[in-house]
Amino acid sequence: MTLEQFQSRLTTPSAFEGTVCWQAPSNIALVKYWGKHENQIPCNPSVSFTLSECHTKTSIAFKSSPQFSFDFSYDGQAAPSFNKKIQQFFNHISPYCQYLSKLKLQINSVNTFPHSSGIASSASAMAALALCVMEIEKQLEPNVSDTYFFQKASFLARLGSGSACRSIKGPVVVWGSHGSYSDLFGTPLISSLHPIFEDYHDTILLIDRGQKTVSSTAGHQLMNGHPFASKRFAQATKNLDHIISILKTGDLKAFVELVELEALTLHAMMMTSSPAYLLMKPATLEAITKVQAFRQKTNIPVCFTLDAGANVHVLYPNENATLVHQFIQTELASLCDQGCYIHDKLGKGAKKY
Ligand code: DP6
């Protein structure tokens, strides 16, 4: 697919209205996207697990109108603080969705995870919004193929937030130019997934529910001119090849090593940016240390990863879930903000309502 193929010249009939609704999941990167060019083109390829419990459900009621406008509500309540980000999304996607220019949209979203949990909600939110837009496009052009529908949804989601393009499909999605993978949209892992990963678990420890001091978007920018940038981008590409082979062979020792290396490298980039900053909290480090000690003591291949914040994702196979849940309850829960954590698992991707 090329940029041109995503340009739609469809126009809206004068009496066109309806409602569409999609639910999109959050995702957690194993090899991290950190650093981008213009238009959300990543500096390196990345890969993520799609989650099954943390998602955003969005509906759009649309109606013909002389010009484009939207209203946004969160869980039925007007939520003007989101308007800027949503307006930016529509500005970015308008060349590819001209039919929107004659529509008035009433958008309502709700997350299944706590709103102020520190869990990145922009990936699931932008993916759900993009899928709703594609559902409107499909009403104008019912013959679009599923491939086109989902690739363009991922393409549009990316224009809202880079990692959102990995929140359309599951269970493992690659984004970024590498082999047959694309910079423009996320693609489900092409090679087969070892059965050990099919029902992999991710428990998210909500270490800090406050607003992050440096946003991901600002963090990406600090990779411009970063002294380690080129080495980091080359390392991520190498790590992607390596993890693709691990996901196929099921080598959990190698998985643990690589996933933790990626998480710590992401934060090392932040700590060596100019200005340097730190998003991990003391409880983040305590949780990491406890996960590693538990792994050493029990030989259970549990590991951690981090996103651009203080929260810790604890990853482990289904066959070890009972023991790991006990460990989380007894040793990690007390490190979480108000004792909060979320048990999640690998998921299949977005769902239409
Ligand atoms: C650390 O996708 O949130 O989670 O494209 O500026 O919206 P923008 O950034 P965003 O960055 C995510 C960064 C990350 C790593 C990852 O998900 O790959």
GROMACS .gro file of C-alpha atoms and ligand atoms in nm:
model
  371
    1MET     CA    1   0.000   0.000   0.000
    2THR     CA    2   0.117   0.353  -0.075
    3LEU     CA    3   0.005   0.689   0.058
    4GLU     CA    4  -0.195   0.756  -0.259
    5GLN     CA    5  -0.396   0.437  -0.220
    6PHE     CA    6  -0.528   0.559   0.113
    7GLN     CA    7  -0.663   0.881  -0.038
    8SER     CA    8  -1.038   0.860  -0.068
    9ARG     CA    9  -1.225   1.090  -0.303
   10LEU     CA   10  -1.561   0.965  -0.186
   11THR     CA   11  -1.813   1.239  -0.118
   12THR     CA   12  -2.111   1.231   0.114
   13PRO     CA   13  -2.467   1.230  -0.021
   14SER     CA   14  -2.684   1.521   0.102
   15ALA     CA   15  -2.889   1.302   0.336
   16PHE     CA   16  -2.643   1.070   0.502
   17GLU     CA   17  -2.658   0.971   0.865
   18GLY     CA   18  -2.604   0.682   1.099
   19THR     CA   19  -2.410   0.552   1.398
   20VAL     CA   20  -2.096   0.340   1.407
   21CYS     CA   21  -1.920   0.182   1.705
   22TRP     CA   22  -1.584   0.007   1.752
   23GLN     CA   23  -1.379  -0.108   2.048
   24ALA     CA   24  -0.997  -0.105   2.020
   25PRO     CA   25  -0.740  -0.249   2.259
   26SER     CA   26  -0.432  -0.101   2.420
   27ASN     CA   27  -0.094  -0.256   2.336
   28ILE     CA   28   0.243  -0.296   2.505
   29ALA     CA   29   0.560  -0.277   2.297
   30LEU     CA   30   0.830  -0.541   2.336
   31VAL     CA   31   1.069  -0.362   2.100
   32LYS     CA   32   1.002   0.006   2.151
   33TYR     CA   33   0.920   0.288   1.911
   34TRP     CA   34   1.116   0.586   2.041
   35GLY     CA   35   1.204   0.862   1.796
   36LYS     CA   36   1.006   0.971   1.492
   37HIS     CA   37   1.025   1.170   1.169
   38GLU     CA   38   0.749   1.396   1.038
   39ASN     CA   39   0.397   1.253   1.004
   40GLN     CA   40   0.456   0.989   1.269
   41ILE     CA   41   0.705   0.789   1.064
   42PRO     CA   42   0.907   0.588   1.318
   43CYS     CA   43   1.287   0.601   1.332
   44ASN     CA   44   1.295   0.227   1.400
   45PRO     CA   45   1.059  -0.070   1.368
   46SER     CA   46   0.874  -0.191   1.679
   47VAL     CA   47   0.660  -0.485   1.786
   48SER     CA   48   0.387  -0.515   2.048
   49PHE     CA   49   0.150  -0.749   2.225
   50THR     CA   50  -0.213  -0.649   2.178
   51LEU     CA   51  -0.402  -0.656   2.510
   52SER     CA   52  -0.748  -0.797   2.564
   53GLU     CA   53  -0.891  -0.621   2.871
   54CYS     CA   54  -0.771  -0.262   2.843
   55HIS     CA   55  -0.962  -0.095   2.563
   56THR     CA   56  -1.152   0.210   2.444
   57LYS     CA   57  -1.504   0.183   2.306
   58THR     CA   58  -1.606   0.467   2.077
   59SER     CA   59  -1.928   0.546   1.895
   60ILE     CA   60  -1.984   0.816   1.635
   61ALA     CA   61  -2.329   0.942   1.536
   62PHE     CA   62  -2.280   1.120   1.202
   63LYS     CA   63  -2.501   1.343   0.993
   64SER     CA   64  -2.460   1.543   0.669
   65SER     CA   65  -2.375   1.905   0.733
   66PRO     CA   66  -2.247   2.202   0.528
   67GLN     CA   67  -1.911   2.172   0.702
   68PHE     CA   68  -1.709   1.945   0.930
   69SER     CA   69  -1.759   1.969   1.305
   70PHE     CA   70  -1.749   1.735   1.603
   71ASP     CA   71  -1.860   1.714   1.966
   72PHE     CA   72  -1.674   1.486   2.200
   73SER     CA   73  -1.801   1.331   2.520
   74TYR     CA   74  -1.633   1.085   2.753
   75ASP     CA   75  -1.873   0.832   2.904
   76GLY     CA   76  -2.167   1.058   2.817
   77GLN     CA   77  -2.018   1.375   2.969
   78ALA     CA   78  -1.883   1.663   2.759
   79ALA     CA   79  -1.501   1.645   2.776
   80PRO     CA   80  -1.357   1.954   2.607
   81SER     CA   81  -1.002   1.880   2.732
   82PHE     CA   82  -0.974   1.613   2.460
   83ASN     CA   83  -1.087   1.844   2.177
   84LYS     CA   84  -0.740   1.968   2.080
   85LYS     CA   85  -0.596   1.618   2.031
   86ILE     CA   86  -0.907   1.505   1.840
   87GLN     CA   87  -0.905   1.815   1.620
   88GLN     CA   88  -0.537   1.746   1.539
   89PHE     CA   89  -0.628   1.389   1.447
   90PHE     CA   90  -0.898   1.509   1.206
   91ASN     CA   91  -0.661   1.770   1.057
   92HIS     CA   92  -0.405   1.496   0.989
   93ILE     CA   93  -0.648   1.248   0.838
   94SER     CA   94  -0.859   1.494   0.632
   95PRO     CA   95  -0.654   1.452   0.307
   96TYR     CA   96  -0.733   1.078   0.324
   97CYS     CA   97  -1.100   1.109   0.424
   98GLN     CA   98  -1.248   1.393   0.224
   99TYR     CA   99  -1.600   1.270   0.296
  100LEU     CA  100  -1.558   1.397   0.654
  101SER     CA  101  -1.563   1.758   0.532
  102LYS     CA  102  -1.943   1.743   0.499
  103LEU     CA  103  -2.022   1.564   0.823
  104LYS     CA  104  -2.112   1.658   1.178
  105LEU     CA  105  -1.993   1.397   1.428
  106GLN     CA  106  -2.104   1.323   1.780
  107ILE     CA  107  -1.830   1.115   1.936
  108ASN     CA  108  -1.856   0.929   2.265
  109SER     CA  109  -1.572   0.724   2.414
  110VAL     CA  110  -1.520   0.521   2.725
  111ASN     CA  111  -1.216   0.329   2.851
  112THR     CA  112  -1.244  -0.001   3.035
  113PHE     CA  113  -0.936   0.085   3.239
  114PRO     CA  114  -0.922   0.364   3.494
  115HIS     CA  115  -0.904   0.697   3.317
  116SER     CA  116  -0.617   0.840   3.520
  117SER     CA  117  -0.427   0.514   3.553
  118GLY     CA  118  -0.118   0.632   3.369
  119ILE     CA  119  -0.189   0.359   3.111
  120ALA     CA  120  -0.138   0.514   2.769
  121SER     CA  121  -0.493   0.554   2.647
  122SER     CA  122  -0.407   0.737   2.325
  123ALA     CA  123  -0.328   0.411   2.140
  124SER     CA  124  -0.666   0.250   2.205
  125ALA     CA  125  -0.850   0.584   2.173
  126MET     CA  126  -0.699   0.676   1.836
  127ALA     CA  127  -0.743   0.321   1.705
  128ALA     CA  128  -1.113   0.314   1.803
  129LEU     CA  129  -1.168   0.655   1.644
  130ALA     CA  130  -0.990   0.551   1.323
  131LEU     CA  131  -1.200   0.233   1.300
  132CYS     CA  132  -1.520   0.435   1.338
  133VAL     CA  133  -1.405   0.668   1.057
  134MET     CA  134  -1.338   0.363   0.838
  135GLU     CA  135  -1.684   0.228   0.921
  136ILE     CA  136  -1.832   0.553   0.788
  137GLU     CA  137  -1.612   0.519   0.477
  138LYS     CA  138  -1.740   0.163   0.436
  139GLN     CA  139  -2.099   0.286   0.431
  140LEU     CA  140  -2.004   0.505   0.133
  141GLU     CA  141  -1.800   0.227  -0.033
  142PRO     CA  142  -1.935  -0.110   0.090
  143ASN     CA  143  -1.704  -0.310  -0.138
  144VAL     CA  144  -1.375  -0.226   0.037
  145SER     CA  145  -1.176  -0.537   0.122
  146ASP     CA  146  -1.105  -0.629   0.484
  147THR     CA  147  -0.734  -0.586   0.415
  148TYR     CA  148  -0.784  -0.230   0.293
  149PHE     CA  149  -1.026  -0.152   0.578
  150PHE     CA  150  -0.787  -0.257   0.855
  151GLN     CA  151  -0.467  -0.129   0.691
  152LYS     CA  152  -0.623   0.212   0.638
  153ALA     CA  153  -0.765   0.210   0.995
  154SER     CA  154  -0.411   0.144   1.122
  155PHE     CA  155  -0.274   0.412   0.887
  156LEU     CA  156  -0.525   0.671   1.019
  157ALA     CA  157  -0.469   0.569   1.382
  158ARG     CA  158  -0.095   0.622   1.330
  159LEU     CA  159  -0.159   0.982   1.228
  160GLY     CA  160  -0.327   1.031   1.569
  161SER     CA  161  -0.058   0.856   1.776
  162GLY     CA  162   0.221   0.636   1.640
  163SER     CA  163   0.173   0.335   1.866
  164ALA     CA  164  -0.204   0.342   1.795
  165CYS     CA  165  -0.139   0.178   1.457
  166ARG     CA  166  -0.050  -0.139   1.652
  167SER     CA  167  -0.392  -0.136   1.829
  168ILE     CA  168  -0.611  -0.259   1.543
  169LYS     CA  169  -0.513  -0.623   1.511
  170GLY     CA  170  -0.363  -0.889   1.740
  171PRO     CA  171  -0.208  -1.075   1.901
  172VAL     CA  172   0.137  -0.947   1.792
  173VAL     CA  173   0.181  -0.648   1.561
  174VAL     CA  174   0.491  -0.512   1.387
  175TRP     CA  175   0.517  -0.150   1.270
  176GLY     CA  176   0.805   0.010   1.083
  177SER     CA  177   0.981  -0.046   0.756
  178HIS     CA  178   1.168  -0.376   0.778
  179GLY     CA  179   1.138  -0.665   0.533
  180SER     CA  180   0.772  -0.677   0.432
  181TYR     CA  181   0.661  -0.455   0.724
  182SER     CA  182   0.559  -0.093   0.665
  183ASP     CA  183   0.617   0.248   0.821
  184LEU     CA  184   0.263   0.345   0.723
  185PHE     CA  185   0.062   0.095   0.929
  186GLY     CA  186   0.095  -0.197   1.169
  187THR     CA  187   0.094  -0.552   1.035
  188PRO     CA  188   0.017  -0.867   1.238
  189LEU     CA  189   0.329  -1.080   1.284
  190ILE     CA  190   0.379  -1.268   0.960
  191SER     CA  191   0.559  -1.577   1.097
  192SER     CA  192   0.375  -1.819   1.326
  193LEU     CA  193   0.360  -1.757   1.700
  194HIS     CA  194   0.487  -2.031   1.934
  195PRO     CA  195   0.192  -2.172   2.138
  196ILE     CA  196   0.355  -2.058   2.467
  197PHE     CA  197   0.283  -1.696   2.365
  198GLU     CA  198  -0.077  -1.749   2.254
  199ASP     CA  199  -0.223  -1.694   2.600
  200TYR     CA  200   0.061  -1.489   2.750
  201HIS     CA  201  -0.025  -1.270   3.048
  202ASP     CA  202   0.051  -0.905   3.121
  203THR     CA  203  -0.027  -0.769   3.466
  204ILE     CA  204   0.000  -0.390   3.474
  205LEU     CA  205   0.119  -0.248   3.804
  206LEU     CA  206  -0.022   0.103   3.840
  207ILE     CA  207   0.274   0.255   4.019
  208ASP     CA  208   0.185   0.617   3.956
  209ARG     CA  209  -0.151   0.741   3.834
  210GLY     CA  210  -0.041   1.104   3.801
  211GLN     CA  211   0.019   1.296   3.481
  212LYS     CA  212   0.361   1.220   3.328
  213THR     CA  213   0.611   1.504   3.361
  214VAL     CA  214   0.730   1.462   3.000
  215SER     CA  215   0.484   1.342   2.733
  216SER     CA  216   0.576   1.067   2.483
  217THR     CA  217   0.554   1.320   2.202
  218ALA     CA  218   0.811   1.544   2.375
  219GLY     CA  219   1.025   1.237   2.451
  220HIS     CA  220   1.029   1.134   2.084
  221GLN     CA  221   1.148   1.483   1.992
  222LEU     CA  222   1.441   1.454   2.229
  223MET     CA  223   1.571   1.167   2.014
  224ASN     CA  224   1.650   1.429   1.745
  225GLY     CA  225   2.017   1.497   1.795
  226HIS     CA  226   2.040   1.248   2.082
  227PRO     CA  227   2.404   1.132   2.108
  228PHE     CA  228   2.303   0.763   2.106
  229ALA     CA  229   2.020   0.786   1.851
  230SER     CA  230   2.176   0.608   1.555
  231LYS     CA  231   2.307   0.323   1.770
  232ARG     CA  232   1.966   0.290   1.935
  233PHE     CA  233   1.779   0.276   1.602
  234ALA     CA  234   2.020   0.010   1.471
  235GLN     CA  235   1.988  -0.189   1.795
  236ALA     CA  236   1.606  -0.181   1.777
  237THR     CA  237   1.614  -0.321   1.422
  238LYS     CA  238   1.845  -0.601   1.534
  239ASN     CA  239   1.627  -0.668   1.838
  240LEU     CA  240   1.319  -0.687   1.616
  241ASP     CA  241   1.475  -0.964   1.406
  242HIS     CA  242   1.579  -1.142   1.722
  243ILE     CA  243   1.239  -1.120   1.890
  244ILE     CA  244   1.058  -1.234   1.576
  245SER     CA  245   1.265  -1.552   1.588
  246ILE     CA  246   1.207  -1.589   1.966
  247LEU     CA  247   0.831  -1.551   1.918
  248LYS     CA  248   0.849  -1.838   1.673
  249THR     CA  249   1.075  -2.075   1.871
  250GLY     CA  250   0.936  -2.000   2.219
  251ASP     CA  251   1.283  -1.949   2.372
  252LEU     CA  252   1.167  -1.785   2.696
  253LYS     CA  253   1.516  -1.728   2.835
  254ALA     CA  254   1.601  -1.517   2.531
  255PHE     CA  255   1.257  -1.348   2.548
  256VAL     CA  256   1.307  -1.236   2.909
  257GLU     CA  257   1.655  -1.102   2.835
  258LEU     CA  258   1.554  -0.908   2.527
  259VAL     CA  259   1.228  -0.764   2.663
  260GLU     CA  260   1.398  -0.630   2.978
  261LEU     CA  261   1.688  -0.491   2.775
  262GLU     CA  262   1.442  -0.301   2.553
  263ALA     CA  263   1.253  -0.159   2.854
  264LEU     CA  264   1.570  -0.037   3.024
  265THR     CA  265   1.713   0.100   2.698
  266LEU     CA  266   1.396   0.308   2.646
  267HIS     CA  267   1.443   0.466   2.988
  268ALA     CA  268   1.819   0.498   2.934
  269MET     CA  269   1.738   0.713   2.628
  270MET     CA  270   1.526   0.940   2.849
  271MET     CA  271   1.797   0.960   3.115
  272THR     CA  272   2.055   1.061   2.852
  273SER     CA  273   1.838   1.307   2.656
  274SER     CA  274   1.911   1.674   2.672
  275PRO     CA  275   1.749   1.779   2.901
  276ALA     CA  276   1.771   1.445   3.082
  277TYR     CA  277   1.466   1.319   3.268
  278LEU     CA  278   1.348   1.026   3.470
  279LEU     CA  279   1.001   0.871   3.460
  280MET     CA  280   1.067   0.569   3.682
  281LYS     CA  281   0.975   0.605   4.049
  282PRO     CA  282   1.136   0.430   4.348
  283ALA     CA  283   0.847   0.178   4.341
  284THR     CA  284   0.921   0.107   3.972
  285LEU     CA  285   1.274  -0.001   4.063
  286GLU     CA  286   1.151  -0.198   4.361
  287ALA     CA  287   0.903  -0.387   4.143
  288ILE     CA  288   1.169  -0.460   3.880
  289THR     CA  289   1.409  -0.591   4.145
  290LYS     CA  290   1.139  -0.812   4.295
  291VAL     CA  291   1.041  -0.956   3.955
  292GLN     CA  292   1.404  -1.046   3.884
  293ALA     CA  293   1.455  -1.198   4.230
  294PHE     CA  294   1.135  -1.404   4.198
  295ARG     CA  295   1.253  -1.531   3.858
  296GLN     CA  296   1.588  -1.633   4.001
  297LYS     CA  297   1.435  -1.807   4.300
  298THR     CA  298   1.163  -1.998   4.113
  299ASN     CA  299   1.297  -2.032   3.757
  300ILE     CA  300   0.958  -1.905   3.637
  301PRO     CA  301   1.025  -1.701   3.320
  302VAL     CA  302   0.846  -1.387   3.442
  303CYS     CA  303   0.985  -1.056   3.318
  304PHE     CA  304   0.899  -0.686   3.312
  305THR     CA  305   0.862  -0.418   3.052
  306LEU     CA  306   0.793  -0.046   3.081
  307ASP     CA  307   0.618   0.212   2.869
  308ALA     CA  308   0.702   0.582   2.882
  309GLY     CA  309   0.602   0.615   3.247
  310ALA     CA  310   0.643   0.466   3.594
  311ASN     CA  311   0.406   0.169   3.552
  312VAL     CA  312   0.547  -0.182   3.524
  313HIS     CA  313   0.409  -0.454   3.294
  314VAL     CA  314   0.474  -0.804   3.430
  315LEU     CA  315   0.479  -1.065   3.151
  316TYR     CA  316   0.450  -1.443   3.205
  317PRO     CA  317   0.317  -1.763   3.045
  318ASN     CA  318  -0.032  -1.890   3.123
  319GLU     CA  319   0.106  -2.210   3.279
  320ASN     CA  320   0.269  -2.002   3.559
  321ALA     CA  321  -0.027  -1.770   3.614
  322THR     CA  322  -0.141  -1.907   3.953
  323LEU     CA  323   0.199  -1.871   4.119
  324VAL     CA  324   0.272  -1.535   3.958
  325HIS     CA  325  -0.068  -1.400   4.071
  326GLN     CA  326   0.017  -1.500   4.429
  327PHE     CA  327   0.355  -1.329   4.398
  328ILE     CA  328   0.195  -1.013   4.261
  329GLN     CA  329  -0.064  -1.007   4.540
  330THR     CA  330   0.186  -1.062   4.821
  331GLU     CA  331   0.492  -0.871   4.697
  332LEU     CA  332   0.398  -0.622   4.427
  333ALA     CA  333   0.048  -0.497   4.510
  334SER     CA  334   0.176  -0.283   4.799
  335LEU     CA  335   0.403  -0.094   4.553
  336CYS     CA  336   0.103   0.011   4.342
  337ASP     CA  337  -0.091   0.335   4.374
  338GLN     CA  338  -0.382   0.242   4.607
  339GLY     CA  339  -0.282  -0.122   4.556
  340CYS     CA  340  -0.412  -0.112   4.197
  341TYR     CA  341  -0.306  -0.349   3.923
  342ILE     CA  342  -0.479  -0.494   3.617
  343HIS     CA  343  -0.452  -0.855   3.499
  344ASP     CA  344  -0.452  -0.862   3.121
  345LYS     CA  345  -0.367  -1.111   2.847
  346LEU     CA  346  -0.283  -1.117   2.481
  347GLY     CA  347  -0.583  -1.025   2.268
  348LYS     CA  348  -0.711  -1.067   1.915
  349GLY     CA  349  -0.760  -0.701   1.827
  350ALA     CA  350  -1.042  -0.454   1.776
  351LYS     CA  351  -1.410  -0.546   1.773
  352LYS     CA  352  -1.710  -0.394   1.598
  353TYR     CA  353  -2.039  -0.323   1.782
  354DP6     C1  354   0.728   0.421   2.489
  354DP6     O1  355   0.275   0.640   2.030
  354DP6     O2  356   0.249   0.751   2.255
  354DP6     O3  357   0.507   0.351   2.442
  354DP6     O4  358   0.338   0.896   1.831
  354DP6     O5  359   0.386   1.088   1.981
  354DP6     O6  360   0.167   0.967   2.000
  354DP6     P1  361   0.316   0.958   1.966
  354DP6     O7  362   0.382   0.863   2.075
  354DP6     P2  363   0.334   0.727   2.135
  354DP6     O8  364   0.474   0.665   2.183
  354DP6     C2  365   0.478   0.539   2.241
  354DP6     C3  366   0.611   0.516   2.297
  354DP6     C4  367   0.627   0.390   2.380
  354DP6     C5  368   0.686   0.277   2.297
  354DP6     C6  369   0.593   0.204   2.205
  354DP6     O9  370   0.472   0.195   2.230
  354DP6    O10  371   0.647   0.147   2.107
   0.00000   0.00000   0.00000
